[in-house]
PDB file of C-alpha atoms in Angstrom:
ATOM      1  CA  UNK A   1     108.637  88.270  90.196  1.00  0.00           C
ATOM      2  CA  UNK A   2     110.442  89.597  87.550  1.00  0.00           C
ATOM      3  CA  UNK A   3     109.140  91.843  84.947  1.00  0.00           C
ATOM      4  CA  UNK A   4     107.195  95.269  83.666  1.00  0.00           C
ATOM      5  CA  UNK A   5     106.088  97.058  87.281  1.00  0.00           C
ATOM      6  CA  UNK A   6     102.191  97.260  86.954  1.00  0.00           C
ATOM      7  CA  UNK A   7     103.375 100.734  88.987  1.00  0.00           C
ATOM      8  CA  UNK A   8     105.207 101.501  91.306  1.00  0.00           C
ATOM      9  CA  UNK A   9     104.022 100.957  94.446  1.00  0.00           C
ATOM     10  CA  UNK A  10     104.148  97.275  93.542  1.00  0.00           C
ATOM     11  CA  UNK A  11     107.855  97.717  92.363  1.00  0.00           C
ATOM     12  CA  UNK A  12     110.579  96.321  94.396  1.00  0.00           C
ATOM     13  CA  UNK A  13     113.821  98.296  94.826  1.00  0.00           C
ATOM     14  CA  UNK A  14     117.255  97.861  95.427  1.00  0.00           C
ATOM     15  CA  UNK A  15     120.563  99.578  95.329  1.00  0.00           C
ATOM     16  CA  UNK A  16     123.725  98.469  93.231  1.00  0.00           C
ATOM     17  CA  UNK A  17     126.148  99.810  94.737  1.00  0.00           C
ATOM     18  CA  UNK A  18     127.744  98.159  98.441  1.00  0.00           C
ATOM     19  CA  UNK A  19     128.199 100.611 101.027  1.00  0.00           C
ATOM     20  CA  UNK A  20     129.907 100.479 104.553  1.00  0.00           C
ATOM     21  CA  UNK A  21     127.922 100.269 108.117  1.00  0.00           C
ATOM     22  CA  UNK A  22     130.228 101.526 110.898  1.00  0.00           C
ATOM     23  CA  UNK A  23     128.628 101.172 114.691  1.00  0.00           C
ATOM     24  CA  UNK A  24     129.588 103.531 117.229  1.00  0.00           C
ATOM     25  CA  UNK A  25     132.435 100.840 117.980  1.00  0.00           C
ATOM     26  CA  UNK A  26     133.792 101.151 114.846  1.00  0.00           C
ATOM     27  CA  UNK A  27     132.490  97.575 113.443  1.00  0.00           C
ATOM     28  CA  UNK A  28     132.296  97.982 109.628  1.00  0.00           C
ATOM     29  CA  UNK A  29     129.784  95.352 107.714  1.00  0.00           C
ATOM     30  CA  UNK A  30     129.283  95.529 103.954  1.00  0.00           C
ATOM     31  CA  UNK A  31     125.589  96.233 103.473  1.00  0.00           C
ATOM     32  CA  UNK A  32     122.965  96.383 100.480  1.00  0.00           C
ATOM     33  CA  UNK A  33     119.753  97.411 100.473  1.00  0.00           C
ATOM     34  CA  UNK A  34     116.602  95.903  99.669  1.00  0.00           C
ATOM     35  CA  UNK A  35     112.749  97.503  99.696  1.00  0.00           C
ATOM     36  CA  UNK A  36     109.948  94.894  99.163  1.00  0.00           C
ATOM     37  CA  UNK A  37     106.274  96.814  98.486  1.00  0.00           C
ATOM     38  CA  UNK A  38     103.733  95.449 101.197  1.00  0.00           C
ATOM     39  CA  UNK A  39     100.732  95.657  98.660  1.00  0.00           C
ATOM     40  CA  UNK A  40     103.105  92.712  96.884  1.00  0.00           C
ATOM     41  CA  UNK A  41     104.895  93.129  93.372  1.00  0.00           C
ATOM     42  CA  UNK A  42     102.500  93.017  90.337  1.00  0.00           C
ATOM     43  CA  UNK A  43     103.538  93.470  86.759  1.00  0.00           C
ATOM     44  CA  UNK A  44     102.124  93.730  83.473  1.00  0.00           C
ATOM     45  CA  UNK A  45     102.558  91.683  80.400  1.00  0.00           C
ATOM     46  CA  UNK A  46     104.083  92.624  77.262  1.00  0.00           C
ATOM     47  CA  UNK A  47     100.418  93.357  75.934  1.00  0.00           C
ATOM     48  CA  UNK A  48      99.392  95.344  79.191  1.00  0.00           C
ATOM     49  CA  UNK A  49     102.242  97.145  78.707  1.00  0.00           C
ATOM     50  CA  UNK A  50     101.970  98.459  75.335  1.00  0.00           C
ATOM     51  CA  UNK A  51      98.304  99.404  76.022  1.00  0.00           C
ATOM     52  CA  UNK A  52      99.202 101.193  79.225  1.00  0.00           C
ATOM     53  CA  UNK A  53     102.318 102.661  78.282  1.00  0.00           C
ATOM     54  CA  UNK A  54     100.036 103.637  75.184  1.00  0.00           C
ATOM     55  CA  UNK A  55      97.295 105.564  76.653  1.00  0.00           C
ATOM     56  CA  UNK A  56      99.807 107.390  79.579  1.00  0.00           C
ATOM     57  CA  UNK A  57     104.005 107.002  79.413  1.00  0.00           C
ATOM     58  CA  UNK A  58     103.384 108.812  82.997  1.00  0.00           C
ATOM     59  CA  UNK A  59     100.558 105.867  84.475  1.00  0.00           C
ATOM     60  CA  UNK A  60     103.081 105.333  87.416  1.00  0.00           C
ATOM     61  CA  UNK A  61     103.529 108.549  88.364  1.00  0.00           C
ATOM     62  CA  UNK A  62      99.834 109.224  87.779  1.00  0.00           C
ATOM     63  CA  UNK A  63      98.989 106.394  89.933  1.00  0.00           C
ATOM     64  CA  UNK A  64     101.356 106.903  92.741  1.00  0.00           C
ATOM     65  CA  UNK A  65     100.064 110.579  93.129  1.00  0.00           C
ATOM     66  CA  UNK A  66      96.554 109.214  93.160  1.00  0.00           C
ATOM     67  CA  UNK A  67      97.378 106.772  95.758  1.00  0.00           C
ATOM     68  CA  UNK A  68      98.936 109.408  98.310  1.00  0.00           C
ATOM     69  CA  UNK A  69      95.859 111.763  97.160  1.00  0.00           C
ATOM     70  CA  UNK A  70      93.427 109.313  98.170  1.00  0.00           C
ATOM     71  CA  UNK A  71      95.332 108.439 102.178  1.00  0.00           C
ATOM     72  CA  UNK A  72      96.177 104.780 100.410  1.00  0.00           C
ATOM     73  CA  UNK A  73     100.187 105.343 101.095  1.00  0.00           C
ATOM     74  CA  UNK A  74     102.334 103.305  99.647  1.00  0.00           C
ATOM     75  CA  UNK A  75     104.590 101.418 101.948  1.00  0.00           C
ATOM     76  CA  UNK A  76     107.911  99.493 101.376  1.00  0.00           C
ATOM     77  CA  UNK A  77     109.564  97.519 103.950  1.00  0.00           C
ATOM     78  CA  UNK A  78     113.375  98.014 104.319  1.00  0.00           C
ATOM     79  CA  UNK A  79     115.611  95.173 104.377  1.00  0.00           C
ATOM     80  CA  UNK A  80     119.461  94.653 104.380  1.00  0.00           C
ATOM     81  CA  UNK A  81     121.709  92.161 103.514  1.00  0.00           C
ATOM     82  CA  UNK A  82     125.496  92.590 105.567  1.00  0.00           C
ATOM     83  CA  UNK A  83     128.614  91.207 104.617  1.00  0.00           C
ATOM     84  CA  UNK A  84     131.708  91.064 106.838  1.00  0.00           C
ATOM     85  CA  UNK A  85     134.954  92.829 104.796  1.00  0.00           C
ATOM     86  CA  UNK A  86     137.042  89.834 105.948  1.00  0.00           C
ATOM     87  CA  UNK A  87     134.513  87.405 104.175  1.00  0.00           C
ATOM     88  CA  UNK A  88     134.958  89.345 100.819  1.00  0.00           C
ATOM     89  CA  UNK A  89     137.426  86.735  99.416  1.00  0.00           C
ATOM     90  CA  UNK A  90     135.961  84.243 100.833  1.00  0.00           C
ATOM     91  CA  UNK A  91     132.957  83.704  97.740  1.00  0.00           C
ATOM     92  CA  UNK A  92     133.220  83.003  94.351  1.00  0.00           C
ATOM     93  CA  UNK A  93     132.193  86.352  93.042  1.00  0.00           C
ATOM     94  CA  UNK A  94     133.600  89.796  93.993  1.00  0.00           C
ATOM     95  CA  UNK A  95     131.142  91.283  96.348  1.00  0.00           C
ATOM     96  CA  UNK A  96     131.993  94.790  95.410  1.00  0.00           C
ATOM     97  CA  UNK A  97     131.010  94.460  91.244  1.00  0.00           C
ATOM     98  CA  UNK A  98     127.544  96.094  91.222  1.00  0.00           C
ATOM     99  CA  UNK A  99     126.605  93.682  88.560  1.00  0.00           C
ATOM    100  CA  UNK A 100     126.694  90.756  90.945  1.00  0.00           C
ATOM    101  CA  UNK A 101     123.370  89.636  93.221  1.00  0.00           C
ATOM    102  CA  UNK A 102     124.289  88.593  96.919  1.00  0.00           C
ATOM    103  CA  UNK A 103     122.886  85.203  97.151  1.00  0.00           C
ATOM    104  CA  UNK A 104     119.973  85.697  99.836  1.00  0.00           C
ATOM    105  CA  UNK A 105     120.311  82.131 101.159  1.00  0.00           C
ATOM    106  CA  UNK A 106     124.422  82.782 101.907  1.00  0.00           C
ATOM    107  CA  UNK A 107     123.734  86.186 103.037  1.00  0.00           C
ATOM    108  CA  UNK A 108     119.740  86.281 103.997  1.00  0.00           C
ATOM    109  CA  UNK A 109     117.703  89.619 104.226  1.00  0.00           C
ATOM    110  CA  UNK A 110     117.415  91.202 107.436  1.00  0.00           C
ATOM    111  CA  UNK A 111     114.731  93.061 108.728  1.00  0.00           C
ATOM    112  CA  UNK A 112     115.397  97.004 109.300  1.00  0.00           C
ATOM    113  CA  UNK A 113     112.613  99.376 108.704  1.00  0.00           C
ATOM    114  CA  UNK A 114     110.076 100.869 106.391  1.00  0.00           C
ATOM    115  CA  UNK A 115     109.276 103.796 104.199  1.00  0.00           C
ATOM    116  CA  UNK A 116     105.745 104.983 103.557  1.00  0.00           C
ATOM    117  CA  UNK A 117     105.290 107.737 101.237  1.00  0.00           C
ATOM    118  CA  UNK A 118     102.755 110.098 102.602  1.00  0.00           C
ATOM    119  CA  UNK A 119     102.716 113.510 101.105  1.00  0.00           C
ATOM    120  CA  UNK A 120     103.919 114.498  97.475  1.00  0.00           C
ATOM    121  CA  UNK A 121     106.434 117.018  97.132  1.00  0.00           C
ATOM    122  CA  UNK A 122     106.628 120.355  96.455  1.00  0.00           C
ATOM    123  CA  UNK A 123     110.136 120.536  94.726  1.00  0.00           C
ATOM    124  CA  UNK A 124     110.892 117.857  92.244  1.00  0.00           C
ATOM    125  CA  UNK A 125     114.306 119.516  91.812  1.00  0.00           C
ATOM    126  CA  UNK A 126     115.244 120.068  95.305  1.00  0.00           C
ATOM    127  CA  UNK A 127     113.252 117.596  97.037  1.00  0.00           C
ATOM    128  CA  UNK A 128     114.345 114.687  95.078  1.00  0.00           C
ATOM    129  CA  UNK A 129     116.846 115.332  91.879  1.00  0.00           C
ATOM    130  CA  UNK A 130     119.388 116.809  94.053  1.00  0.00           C
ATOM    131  CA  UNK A 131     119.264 114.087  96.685  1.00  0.00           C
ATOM    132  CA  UNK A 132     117.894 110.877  95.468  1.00  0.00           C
ATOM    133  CA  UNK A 133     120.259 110.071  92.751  1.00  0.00           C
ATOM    134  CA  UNK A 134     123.277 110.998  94.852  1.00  0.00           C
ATOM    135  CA  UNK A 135     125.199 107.838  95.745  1.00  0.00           C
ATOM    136  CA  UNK A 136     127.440 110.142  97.886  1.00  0.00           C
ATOM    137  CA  UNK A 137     125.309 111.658 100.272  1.00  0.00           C
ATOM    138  CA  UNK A 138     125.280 109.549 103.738  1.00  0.00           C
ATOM    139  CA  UNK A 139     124.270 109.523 106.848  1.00  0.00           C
ATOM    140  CA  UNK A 140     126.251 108.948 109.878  1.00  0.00           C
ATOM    141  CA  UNK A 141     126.573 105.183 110.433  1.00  0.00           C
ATOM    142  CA  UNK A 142     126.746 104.519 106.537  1.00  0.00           C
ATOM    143  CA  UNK A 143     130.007 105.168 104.500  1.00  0.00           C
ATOM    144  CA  UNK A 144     131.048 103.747 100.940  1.00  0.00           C
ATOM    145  CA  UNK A 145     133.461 100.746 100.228  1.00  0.00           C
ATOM    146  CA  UNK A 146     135.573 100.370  97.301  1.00  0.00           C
ATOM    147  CA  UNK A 147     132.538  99.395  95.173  1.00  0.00           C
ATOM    148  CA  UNK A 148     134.444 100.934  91.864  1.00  0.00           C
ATOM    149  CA  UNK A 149     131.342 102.067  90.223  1.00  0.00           C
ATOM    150  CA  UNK A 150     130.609 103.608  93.370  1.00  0.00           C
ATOM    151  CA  UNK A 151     133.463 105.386  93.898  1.00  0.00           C
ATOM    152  CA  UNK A 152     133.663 106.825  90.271  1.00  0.00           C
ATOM    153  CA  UNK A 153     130.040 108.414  90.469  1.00  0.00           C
ATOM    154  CA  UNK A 154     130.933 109.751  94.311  1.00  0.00           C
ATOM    155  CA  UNK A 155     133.979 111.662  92.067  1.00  0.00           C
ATOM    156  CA  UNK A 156     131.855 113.130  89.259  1.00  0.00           C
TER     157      UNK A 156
END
């Protein structure tokens, strides 16, 4: 499962960083996020690669485009994985260091939702630079925890 994407709607993705679910209570849960590609993960060999990457640097992109083009829209299912903030001593690793995995059998993926991509967009700037690779903008219900990496890329 792990390896070059063939593309990528056969990519899975994930965040680093651990953020904060509050309910309308005022529970908090740790939570990461997981998105698994429903057409299943493929990926290319070292040799694919090369010739692929060869012939277009951009065959992802290209492919992804042609996908949505063609009404075949890529579709990801959202999962999350929840901690409680009491439990963070409580393992052998910190939960907070982005460079440590959750172990899915201690702390199993749940269920939540999906994402299907089905228009491109008009703005690359606005429609996804400005938003997409901000770890600070949230939505109500989802906060950020004292993930350090997290916190340092919120301040810059």
């Amino acid at each position: 499962d792990v390896g070059i994407p063939q593309d990528y709607r056969h990519m899975e993705g994930f965040g680093v960083h651990t953020y904060t679910l509050i309910s309308k209570s005022g529970k908090t849960l740790f939570v990461k996020f997981h998105w698994k590609p429903t057409c299943g993960i493929k990926n290319l060999t070292d040799e694919e690669a090369k010739v692929v990457g060869g012939a277009n640097h951009s065959h992802a992109t290209k492919d992804l485009h042609d996908a949505i083009a063609s009404g075949n829209y890529p579709e990801w299912k959202l999962f999350i994985q929840t901690m409680d903030p009491a439990d963070e001593d409580k393992f052998d690793f910190d939960p907070l260091d982005v460079t440590k995995i959750w172990p899915e059998d201690i702390l199993p993926l749940q269920p939540v939702g999906r994402l299907v991509l089905n228009r491109t967009i008009d703005n690359f700037f606005n429609e996804t630079e400005q938003l997409a690779f901000n770890p600070g903008l949230v939505v109500p219900g989802i906060y950020y925890s004292d993930d350090k990496l997290l916190q340092c890329r919120i301040f810059a």
